[in-house]
mmCIF file of C-alpha atoms in Angstrom:
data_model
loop_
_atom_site.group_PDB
_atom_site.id
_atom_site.type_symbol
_atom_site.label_atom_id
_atom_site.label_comp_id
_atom_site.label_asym_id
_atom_site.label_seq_id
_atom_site.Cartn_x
_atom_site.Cartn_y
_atom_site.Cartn_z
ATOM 1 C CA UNK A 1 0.000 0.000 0.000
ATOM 2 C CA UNK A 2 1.318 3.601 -1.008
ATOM 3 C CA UNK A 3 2.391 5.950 1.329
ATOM 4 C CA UNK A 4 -1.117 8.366 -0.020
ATOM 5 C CA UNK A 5 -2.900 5.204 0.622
ATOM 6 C CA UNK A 6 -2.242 4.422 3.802
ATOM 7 C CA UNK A 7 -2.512 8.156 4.825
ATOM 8 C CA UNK A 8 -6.073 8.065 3.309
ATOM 9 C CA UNK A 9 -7.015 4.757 5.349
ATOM 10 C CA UNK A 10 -5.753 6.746 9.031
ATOM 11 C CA UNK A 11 -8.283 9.676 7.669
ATOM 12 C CA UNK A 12 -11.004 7.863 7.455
ATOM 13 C CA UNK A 13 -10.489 5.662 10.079
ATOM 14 C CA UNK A 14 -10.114 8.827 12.556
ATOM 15 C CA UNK A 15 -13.209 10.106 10.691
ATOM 16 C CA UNK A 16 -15.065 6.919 10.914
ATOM 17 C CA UNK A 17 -14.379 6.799 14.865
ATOM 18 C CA UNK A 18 -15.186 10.699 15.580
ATOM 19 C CA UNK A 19 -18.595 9.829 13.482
ATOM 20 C CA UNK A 20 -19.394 6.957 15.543
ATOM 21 C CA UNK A 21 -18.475 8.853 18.807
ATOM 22 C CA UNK A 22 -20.104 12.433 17.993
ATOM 23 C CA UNK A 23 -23.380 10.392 16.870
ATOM 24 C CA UNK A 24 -23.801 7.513 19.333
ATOM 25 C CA UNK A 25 -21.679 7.855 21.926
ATOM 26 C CA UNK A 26 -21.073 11.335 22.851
ATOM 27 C CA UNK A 27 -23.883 12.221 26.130
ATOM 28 C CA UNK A 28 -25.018 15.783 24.932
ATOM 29 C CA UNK A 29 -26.488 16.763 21.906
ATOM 30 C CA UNK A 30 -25.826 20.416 22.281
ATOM 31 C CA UNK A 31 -23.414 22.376 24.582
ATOM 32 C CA UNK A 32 -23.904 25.839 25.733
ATOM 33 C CA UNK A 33 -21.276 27.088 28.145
ATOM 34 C CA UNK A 34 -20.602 30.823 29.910
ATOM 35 C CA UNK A 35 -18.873 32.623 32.665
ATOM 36 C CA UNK A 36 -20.576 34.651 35.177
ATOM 37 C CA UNK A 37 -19.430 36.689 38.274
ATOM 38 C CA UNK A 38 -20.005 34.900 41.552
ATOM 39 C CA UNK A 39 -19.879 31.527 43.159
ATOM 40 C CA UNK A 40 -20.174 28.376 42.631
ATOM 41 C CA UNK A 41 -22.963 27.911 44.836
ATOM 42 C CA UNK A 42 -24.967 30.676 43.708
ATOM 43 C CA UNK A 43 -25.208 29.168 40.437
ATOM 44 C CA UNK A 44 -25.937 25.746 41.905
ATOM 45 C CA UNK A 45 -28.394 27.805 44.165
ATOM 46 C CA UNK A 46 -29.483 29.572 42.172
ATOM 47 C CA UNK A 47 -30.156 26.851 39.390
ATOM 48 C CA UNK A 48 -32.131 24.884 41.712
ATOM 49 C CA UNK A 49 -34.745 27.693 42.346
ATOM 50 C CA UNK A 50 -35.277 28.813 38.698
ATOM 51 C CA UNK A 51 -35.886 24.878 38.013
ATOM 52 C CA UNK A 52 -38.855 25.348 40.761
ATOM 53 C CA UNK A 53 -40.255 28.545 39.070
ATOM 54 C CA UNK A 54 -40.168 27.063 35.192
ATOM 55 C CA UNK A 55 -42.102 23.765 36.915
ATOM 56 C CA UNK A 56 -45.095 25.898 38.114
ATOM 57 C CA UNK A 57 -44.903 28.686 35.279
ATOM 58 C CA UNK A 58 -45.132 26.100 32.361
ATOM 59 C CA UNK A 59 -46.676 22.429 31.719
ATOM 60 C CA UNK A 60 -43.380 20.845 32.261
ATOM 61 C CA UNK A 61 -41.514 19.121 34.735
ATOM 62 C CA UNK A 62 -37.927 18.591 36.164
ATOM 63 C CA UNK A 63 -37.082 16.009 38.480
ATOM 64 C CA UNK A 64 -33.250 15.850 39.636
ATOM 65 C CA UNK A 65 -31.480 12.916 38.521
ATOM 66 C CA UNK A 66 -28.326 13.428 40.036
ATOM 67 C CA UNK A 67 -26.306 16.418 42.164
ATOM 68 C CA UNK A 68 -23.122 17.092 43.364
ATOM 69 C CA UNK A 69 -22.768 19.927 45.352
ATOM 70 C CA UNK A 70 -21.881 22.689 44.146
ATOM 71 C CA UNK A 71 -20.385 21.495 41.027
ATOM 72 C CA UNK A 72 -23.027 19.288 39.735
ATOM 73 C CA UNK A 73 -26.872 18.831 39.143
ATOM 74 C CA UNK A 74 -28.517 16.830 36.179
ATOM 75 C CA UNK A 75 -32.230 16.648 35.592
ATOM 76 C CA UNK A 76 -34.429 15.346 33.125
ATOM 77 C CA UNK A 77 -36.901 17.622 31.604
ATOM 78 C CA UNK A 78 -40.381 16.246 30.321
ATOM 79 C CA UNK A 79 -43.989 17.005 29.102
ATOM 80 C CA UNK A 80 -45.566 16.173 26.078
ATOM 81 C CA UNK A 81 -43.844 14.709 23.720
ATOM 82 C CA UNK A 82 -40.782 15.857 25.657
ATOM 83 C CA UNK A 83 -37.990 13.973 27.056
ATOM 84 C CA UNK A 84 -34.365 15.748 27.549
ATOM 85 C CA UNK A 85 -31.572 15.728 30.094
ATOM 86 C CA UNK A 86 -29.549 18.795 30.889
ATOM 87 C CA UNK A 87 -26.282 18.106 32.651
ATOM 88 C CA UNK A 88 -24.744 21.366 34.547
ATOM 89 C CA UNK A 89 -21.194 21.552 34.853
ATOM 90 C CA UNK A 90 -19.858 24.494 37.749
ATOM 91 C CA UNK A 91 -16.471 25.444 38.331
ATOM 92 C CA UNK A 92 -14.285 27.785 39.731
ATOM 93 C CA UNK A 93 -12.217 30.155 37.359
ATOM 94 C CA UNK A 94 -10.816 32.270 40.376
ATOM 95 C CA UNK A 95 -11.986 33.820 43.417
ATOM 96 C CA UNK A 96 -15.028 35.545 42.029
ATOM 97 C CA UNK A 97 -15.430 33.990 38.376
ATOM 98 C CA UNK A 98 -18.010 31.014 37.774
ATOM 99 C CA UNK A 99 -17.361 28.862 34.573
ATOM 100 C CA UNK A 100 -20.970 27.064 33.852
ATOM 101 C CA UNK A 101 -21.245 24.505 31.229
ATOM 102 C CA UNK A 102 -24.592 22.538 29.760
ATOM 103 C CA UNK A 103 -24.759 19.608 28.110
ATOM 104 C CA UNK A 104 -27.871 18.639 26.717
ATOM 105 C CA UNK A 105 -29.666 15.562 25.253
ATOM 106 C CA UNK A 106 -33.153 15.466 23.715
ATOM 107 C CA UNK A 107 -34.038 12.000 23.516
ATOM 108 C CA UNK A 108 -36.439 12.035 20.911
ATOM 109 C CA UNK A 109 -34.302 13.566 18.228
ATOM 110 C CA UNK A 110 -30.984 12.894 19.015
ATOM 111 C CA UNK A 111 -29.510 11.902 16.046
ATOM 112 C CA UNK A 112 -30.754 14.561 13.823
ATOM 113 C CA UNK A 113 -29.489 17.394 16.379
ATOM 114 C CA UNK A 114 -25.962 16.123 16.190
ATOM 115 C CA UNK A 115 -26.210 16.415 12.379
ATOM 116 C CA UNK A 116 -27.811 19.430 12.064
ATOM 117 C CA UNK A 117 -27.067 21.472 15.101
ATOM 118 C CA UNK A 118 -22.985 22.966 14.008
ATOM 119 C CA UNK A 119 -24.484 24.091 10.768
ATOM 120 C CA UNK A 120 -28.127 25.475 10.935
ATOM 121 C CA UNK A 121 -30.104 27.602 13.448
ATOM 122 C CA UNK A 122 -32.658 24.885 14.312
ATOM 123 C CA UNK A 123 -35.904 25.462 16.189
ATOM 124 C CA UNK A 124 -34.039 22.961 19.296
ATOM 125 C CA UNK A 125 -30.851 24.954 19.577
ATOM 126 C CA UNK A 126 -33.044 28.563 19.501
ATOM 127 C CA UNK A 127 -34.819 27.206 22.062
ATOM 128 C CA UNK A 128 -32.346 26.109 24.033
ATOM 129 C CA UNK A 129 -30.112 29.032 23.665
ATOM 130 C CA UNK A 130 -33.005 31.041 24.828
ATOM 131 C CA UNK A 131 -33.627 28.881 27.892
ATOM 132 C CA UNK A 132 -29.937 29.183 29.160
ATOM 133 C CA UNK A 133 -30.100 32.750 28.157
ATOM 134 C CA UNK A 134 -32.995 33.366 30.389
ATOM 135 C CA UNK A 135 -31.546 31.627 33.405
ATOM 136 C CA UNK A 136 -27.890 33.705 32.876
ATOM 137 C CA UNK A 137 -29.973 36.751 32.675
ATOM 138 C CA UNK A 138 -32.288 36.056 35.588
ATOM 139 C CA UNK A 139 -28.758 35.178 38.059
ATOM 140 C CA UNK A 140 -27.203 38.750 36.905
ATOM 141 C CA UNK A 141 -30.441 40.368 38.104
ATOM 142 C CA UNK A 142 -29.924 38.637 41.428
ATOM 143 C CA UNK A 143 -26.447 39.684 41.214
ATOM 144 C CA UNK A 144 -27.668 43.145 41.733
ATOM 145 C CA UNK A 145 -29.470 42.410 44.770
ATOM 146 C CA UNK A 146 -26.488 42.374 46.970
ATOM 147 C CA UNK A 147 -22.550 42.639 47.362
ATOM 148 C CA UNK A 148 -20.289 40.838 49.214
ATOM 149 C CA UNK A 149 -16.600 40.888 49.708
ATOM 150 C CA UNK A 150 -14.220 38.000 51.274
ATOM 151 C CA UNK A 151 -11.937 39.338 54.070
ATOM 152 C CA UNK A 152 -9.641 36.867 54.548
ATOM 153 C CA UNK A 153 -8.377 35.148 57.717
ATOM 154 C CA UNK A 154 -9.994 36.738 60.908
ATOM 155 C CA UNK A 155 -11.295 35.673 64.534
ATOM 156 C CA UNK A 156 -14.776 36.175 65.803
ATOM 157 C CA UNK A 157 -15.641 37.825 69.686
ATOM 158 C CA UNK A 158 -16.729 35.723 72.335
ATOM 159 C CA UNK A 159 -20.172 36.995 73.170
ATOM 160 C CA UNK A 160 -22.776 35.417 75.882
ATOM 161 C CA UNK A 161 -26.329 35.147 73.943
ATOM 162 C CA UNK A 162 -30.157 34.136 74.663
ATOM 163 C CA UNK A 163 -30.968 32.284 71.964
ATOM 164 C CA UNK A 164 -33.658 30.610 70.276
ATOM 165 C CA UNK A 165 -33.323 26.439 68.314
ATOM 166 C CA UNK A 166 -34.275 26.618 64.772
ATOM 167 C CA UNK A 167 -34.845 24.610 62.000
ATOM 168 C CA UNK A 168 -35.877 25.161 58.303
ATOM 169 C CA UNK A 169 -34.561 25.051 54.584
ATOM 170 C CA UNK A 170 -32.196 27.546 53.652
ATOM 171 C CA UNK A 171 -33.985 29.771 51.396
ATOM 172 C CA UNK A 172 -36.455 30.177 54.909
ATOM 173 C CA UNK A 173 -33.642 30.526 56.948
ATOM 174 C CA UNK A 174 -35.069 34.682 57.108
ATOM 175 C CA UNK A 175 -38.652 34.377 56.964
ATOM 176 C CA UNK A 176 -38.034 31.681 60.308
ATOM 177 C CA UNK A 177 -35.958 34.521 62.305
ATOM 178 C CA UNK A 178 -38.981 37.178 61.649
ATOM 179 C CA UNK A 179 -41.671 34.052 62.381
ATOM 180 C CA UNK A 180 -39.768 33.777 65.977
ATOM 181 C CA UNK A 181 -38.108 37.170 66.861
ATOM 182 C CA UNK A 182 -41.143 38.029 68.746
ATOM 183 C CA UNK A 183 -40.805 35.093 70.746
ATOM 184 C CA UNK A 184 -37.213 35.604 71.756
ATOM 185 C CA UNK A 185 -37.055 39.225 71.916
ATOM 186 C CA UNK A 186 -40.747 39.418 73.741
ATOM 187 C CA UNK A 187 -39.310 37.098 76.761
ATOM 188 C CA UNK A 188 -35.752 38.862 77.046
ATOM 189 C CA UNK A 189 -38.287 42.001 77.705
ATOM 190 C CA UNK A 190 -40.739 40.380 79.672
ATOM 191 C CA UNK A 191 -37.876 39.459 82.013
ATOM 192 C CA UNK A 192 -36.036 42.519 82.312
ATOM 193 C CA UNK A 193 -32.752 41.057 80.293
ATOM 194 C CA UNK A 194 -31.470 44.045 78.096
ATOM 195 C CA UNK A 195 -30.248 43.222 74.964
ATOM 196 C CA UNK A 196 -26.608 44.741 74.757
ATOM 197 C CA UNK A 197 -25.833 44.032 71.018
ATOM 198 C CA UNK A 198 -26.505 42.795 67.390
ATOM 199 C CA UNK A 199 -28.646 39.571 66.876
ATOM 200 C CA UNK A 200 -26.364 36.472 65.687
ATOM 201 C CA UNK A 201 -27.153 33.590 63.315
ATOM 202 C CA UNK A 202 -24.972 30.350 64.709
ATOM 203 C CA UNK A 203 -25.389 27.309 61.897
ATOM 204 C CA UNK A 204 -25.365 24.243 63.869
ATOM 205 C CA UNK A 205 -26.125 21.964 61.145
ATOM 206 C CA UNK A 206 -25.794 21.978 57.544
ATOM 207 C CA UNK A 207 -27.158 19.682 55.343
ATOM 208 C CA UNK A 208 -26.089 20.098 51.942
ATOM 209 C CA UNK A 209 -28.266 17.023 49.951
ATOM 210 C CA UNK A 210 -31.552 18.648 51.463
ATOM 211 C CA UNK A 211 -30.505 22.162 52.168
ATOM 212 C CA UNK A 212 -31.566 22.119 55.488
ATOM 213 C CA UNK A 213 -29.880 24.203 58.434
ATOM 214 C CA UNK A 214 -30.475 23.671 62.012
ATOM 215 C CA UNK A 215 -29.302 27.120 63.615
ATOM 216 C CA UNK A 216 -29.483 29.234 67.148
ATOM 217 C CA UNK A 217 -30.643 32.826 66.485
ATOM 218 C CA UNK A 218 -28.748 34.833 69.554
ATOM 219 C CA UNK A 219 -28.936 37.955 71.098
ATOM 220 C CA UNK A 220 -26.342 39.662 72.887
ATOM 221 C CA UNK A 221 -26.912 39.911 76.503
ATOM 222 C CA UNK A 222 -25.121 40.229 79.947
ATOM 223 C CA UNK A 223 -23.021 37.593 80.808
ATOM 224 C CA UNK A 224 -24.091 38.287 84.588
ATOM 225 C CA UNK A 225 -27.624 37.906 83.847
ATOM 226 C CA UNK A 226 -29.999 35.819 85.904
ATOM 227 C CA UNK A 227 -31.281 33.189 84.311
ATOM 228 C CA UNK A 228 -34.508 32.456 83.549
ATOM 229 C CA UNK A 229 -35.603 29.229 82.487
ATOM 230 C CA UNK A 230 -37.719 28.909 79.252
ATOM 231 C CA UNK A 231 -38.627 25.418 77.419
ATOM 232 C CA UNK A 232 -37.424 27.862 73.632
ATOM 233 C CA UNK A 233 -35.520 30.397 74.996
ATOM 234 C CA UNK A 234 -31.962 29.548 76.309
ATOM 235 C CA UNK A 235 -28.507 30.982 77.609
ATOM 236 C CA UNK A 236 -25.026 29.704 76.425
ATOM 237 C CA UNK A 237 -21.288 31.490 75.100
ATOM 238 C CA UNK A 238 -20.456 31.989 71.445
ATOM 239 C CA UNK A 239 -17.310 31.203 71.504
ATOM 240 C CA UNK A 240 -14.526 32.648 70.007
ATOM 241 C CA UNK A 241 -13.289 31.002 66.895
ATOM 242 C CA UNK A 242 -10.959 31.704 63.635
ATOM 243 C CA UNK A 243 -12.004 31.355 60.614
ATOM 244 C CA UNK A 244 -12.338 32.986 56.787
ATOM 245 C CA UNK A 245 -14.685 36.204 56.718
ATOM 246 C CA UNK A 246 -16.904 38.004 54.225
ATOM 247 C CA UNK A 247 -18.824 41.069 54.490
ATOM 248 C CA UNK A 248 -22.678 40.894 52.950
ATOM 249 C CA UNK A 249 -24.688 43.773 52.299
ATOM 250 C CA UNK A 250 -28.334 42.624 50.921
ATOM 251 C CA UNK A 251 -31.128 41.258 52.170
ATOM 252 C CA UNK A 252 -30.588 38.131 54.881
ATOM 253 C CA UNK A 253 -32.461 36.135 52.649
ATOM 254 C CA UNK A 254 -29.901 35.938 50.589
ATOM 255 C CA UNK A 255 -26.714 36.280 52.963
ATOM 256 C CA UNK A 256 -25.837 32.482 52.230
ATOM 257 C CA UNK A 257 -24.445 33.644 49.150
ATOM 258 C CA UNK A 258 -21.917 34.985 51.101
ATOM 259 C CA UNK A 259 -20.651 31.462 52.786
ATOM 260 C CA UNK A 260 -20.276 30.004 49.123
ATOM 261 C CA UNK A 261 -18.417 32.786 47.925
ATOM 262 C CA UNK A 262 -16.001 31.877 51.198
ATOM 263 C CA UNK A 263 -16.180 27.910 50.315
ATOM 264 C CA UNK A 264 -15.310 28.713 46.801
ATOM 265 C CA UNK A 265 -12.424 31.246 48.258
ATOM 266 C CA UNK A 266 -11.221 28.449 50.809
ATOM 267 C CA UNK A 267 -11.219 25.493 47.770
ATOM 268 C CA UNK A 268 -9.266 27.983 45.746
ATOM 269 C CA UNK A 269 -6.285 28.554 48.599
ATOM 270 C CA UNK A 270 -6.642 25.527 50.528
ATOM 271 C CA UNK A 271 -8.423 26.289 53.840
ATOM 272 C CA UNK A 272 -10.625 23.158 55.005
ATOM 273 C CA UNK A 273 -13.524 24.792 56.832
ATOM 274 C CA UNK A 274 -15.782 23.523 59.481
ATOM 275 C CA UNK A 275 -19.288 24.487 57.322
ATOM 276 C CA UNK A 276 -20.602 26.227 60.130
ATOM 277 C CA UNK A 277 -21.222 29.791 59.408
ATOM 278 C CA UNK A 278 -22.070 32.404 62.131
ATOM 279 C CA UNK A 279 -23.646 35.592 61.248
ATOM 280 C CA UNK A 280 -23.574 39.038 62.609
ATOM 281 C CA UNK A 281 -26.322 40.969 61.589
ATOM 282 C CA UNK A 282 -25.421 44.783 62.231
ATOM 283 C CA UNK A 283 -28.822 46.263 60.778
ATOM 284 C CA UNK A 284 -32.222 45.794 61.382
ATOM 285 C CA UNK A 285 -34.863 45.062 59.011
ATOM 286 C CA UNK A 286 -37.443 46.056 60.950
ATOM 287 C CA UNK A 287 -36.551 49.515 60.503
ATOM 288 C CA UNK A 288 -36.964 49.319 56.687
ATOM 289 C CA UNK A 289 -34.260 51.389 54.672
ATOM 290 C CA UNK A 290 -32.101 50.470 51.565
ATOM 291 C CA UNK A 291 -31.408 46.452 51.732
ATOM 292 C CA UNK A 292 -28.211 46.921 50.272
ATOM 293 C CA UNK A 293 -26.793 49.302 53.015
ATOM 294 C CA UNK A 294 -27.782 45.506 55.503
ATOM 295 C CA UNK A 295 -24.481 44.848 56.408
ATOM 296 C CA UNK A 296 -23.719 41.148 57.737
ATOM 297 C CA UNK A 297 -20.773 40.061 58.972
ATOM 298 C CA UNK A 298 -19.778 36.340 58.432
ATOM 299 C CA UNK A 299 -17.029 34.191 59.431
ATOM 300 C CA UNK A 300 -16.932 30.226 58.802
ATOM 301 C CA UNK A 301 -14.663 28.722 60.904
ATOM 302 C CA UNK A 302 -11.361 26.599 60.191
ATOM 303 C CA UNK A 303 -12.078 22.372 60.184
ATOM 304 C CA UNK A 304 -10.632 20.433 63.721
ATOM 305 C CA UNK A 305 -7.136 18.880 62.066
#
């Protein structure tokens, strides 16, 4: 065989295998990929929740195959005549860039997608362009919502706090400080016991799969105080601790975004953290105002070696 010959052969043989690979192998039909300016959890967050609002807004529904957090999250997509997979890649560029990247697999017309799709403007890419489009758009409008910055290495105070036991999922984690504030803050009067500082937020629990904190909402009070004994309401130290920081200014819906920006900050440099954020809420949203003049102060402390 001639040297031209066998040159040919390798051609088509490479060709041959990419064909077979792009066409019945490959997972995703179509991938649509972008950067965007925050965290990796605020995607993954945020990804989650715009799922929940195109379920109710339109007759079809997504049910999570598989999730990895915050990196991860596959679901299938179907309705009538509808059956597709989008697979949602999330990674960390740097400190406050968020690489996102979508595969996507429509079940029903596979094949002719792959064909089709690098050459023409097809009704399923459109349409798929415009879906991802919508979701990048709808996270930079959230974007604008708040700012945050990461602080670097710092140590909380020790402060002495009444606090209240809560539980709920973190999107609630606000709405369940305002259901019980009255409670807690309604005793500490009833009782005399002065409140001598900014309420704290102390995660005790975090559980990631179901996004579900437990947490102690604290207020500051006199170390010397007498204690009264309450089956809700109870006494105990903060203690100290060291940890990474961010400052949040927003709405304390939305102040988690400030613990992922610090996860994605301590994955970047190396910290291991203990993923137990405290919070330090130095405005009050009772008082109304500009949300983004809420400042929050965060620190998550260092993991036990």
């Amino acid at each position: 065989m001639s040297k031209k010959n066998k040159i040919i052969l390798v051609v088509i043989s490479v060709c041959s295998l990419f064909l077979v690979w792009y066409l019945l192998i490959k997972k995703e039909d179509y991938c649509i990929s972008f950067t965007v300016k925050t965290a990796t959890g605020t995607v993954f967050q945020g990804l989650q929740e715009w799922k929940s609002v195109e379920t109710l807004t339109s007759n079809e529904k997504y049910t999570i195959l598989e999730k990895r957090n915050f990196d991860f999250i596959k679901y299938e997509l179907s309705g009538k005549n509808i059956k597709m997979d989008y697979s949602w890649k999330i990674s960390s560029i740097n400190d406050s860039i968020t690489k996102v990247e979508v595969g996507i697999k429509d079940y029903n017309n596979s094949i002719y997608n792959r064909i089709s799709v690098p050459f023409f403007d097809t009704p399923f890419k459109l349409e798929q362009i415009k879906k991802i489009s919508d979701f990048k758009e709808g996270l930079i409008e959230h974007l604008k919502n708040f700012t945050l910055s990461v602080d670097g290495e710092g140590t909380s105070e020790e402060v002495f706090v009444a606090y209240i036991s809560l539980k709920s999922v973190m999107q609630q984690k606000a709405q369940s400080m305002i259901a019980n504030n009255a409670d807690i803050t309604g005793f500490l009067i009833s009782n005399g016991i002065k409140i001598i500082g900014k309420p704290y937020v102390q995660i005790t629990k975090w559980d990631l799969d179901k996004e579900t904190i437990d947490f102690d909402y604290c207020f500051p009070v006199d170390k010397n105080v007498k204690i009264v004994q309450n089956k809700f309401v109870k006494f105990k130290k903060l203690p100290a601790i060291k940890g990474l920081t961010a400052t949040y200014y927003g709405n304390y819906r939305t102040s988690d975004r400030a613990w992922f920006a610090l996860i994605d900050y301590a994955n970047n440099h190396g910290y291991k953290l203990n993923k137990m954020p405290r919070e330090n809420f130095l405005a009050n949203p009772f008082n109304g105002g500009d949300e983004m003049e809420w400042e929050t102060k965060i620190i998550i402390p260092y993991a036990i070696k």
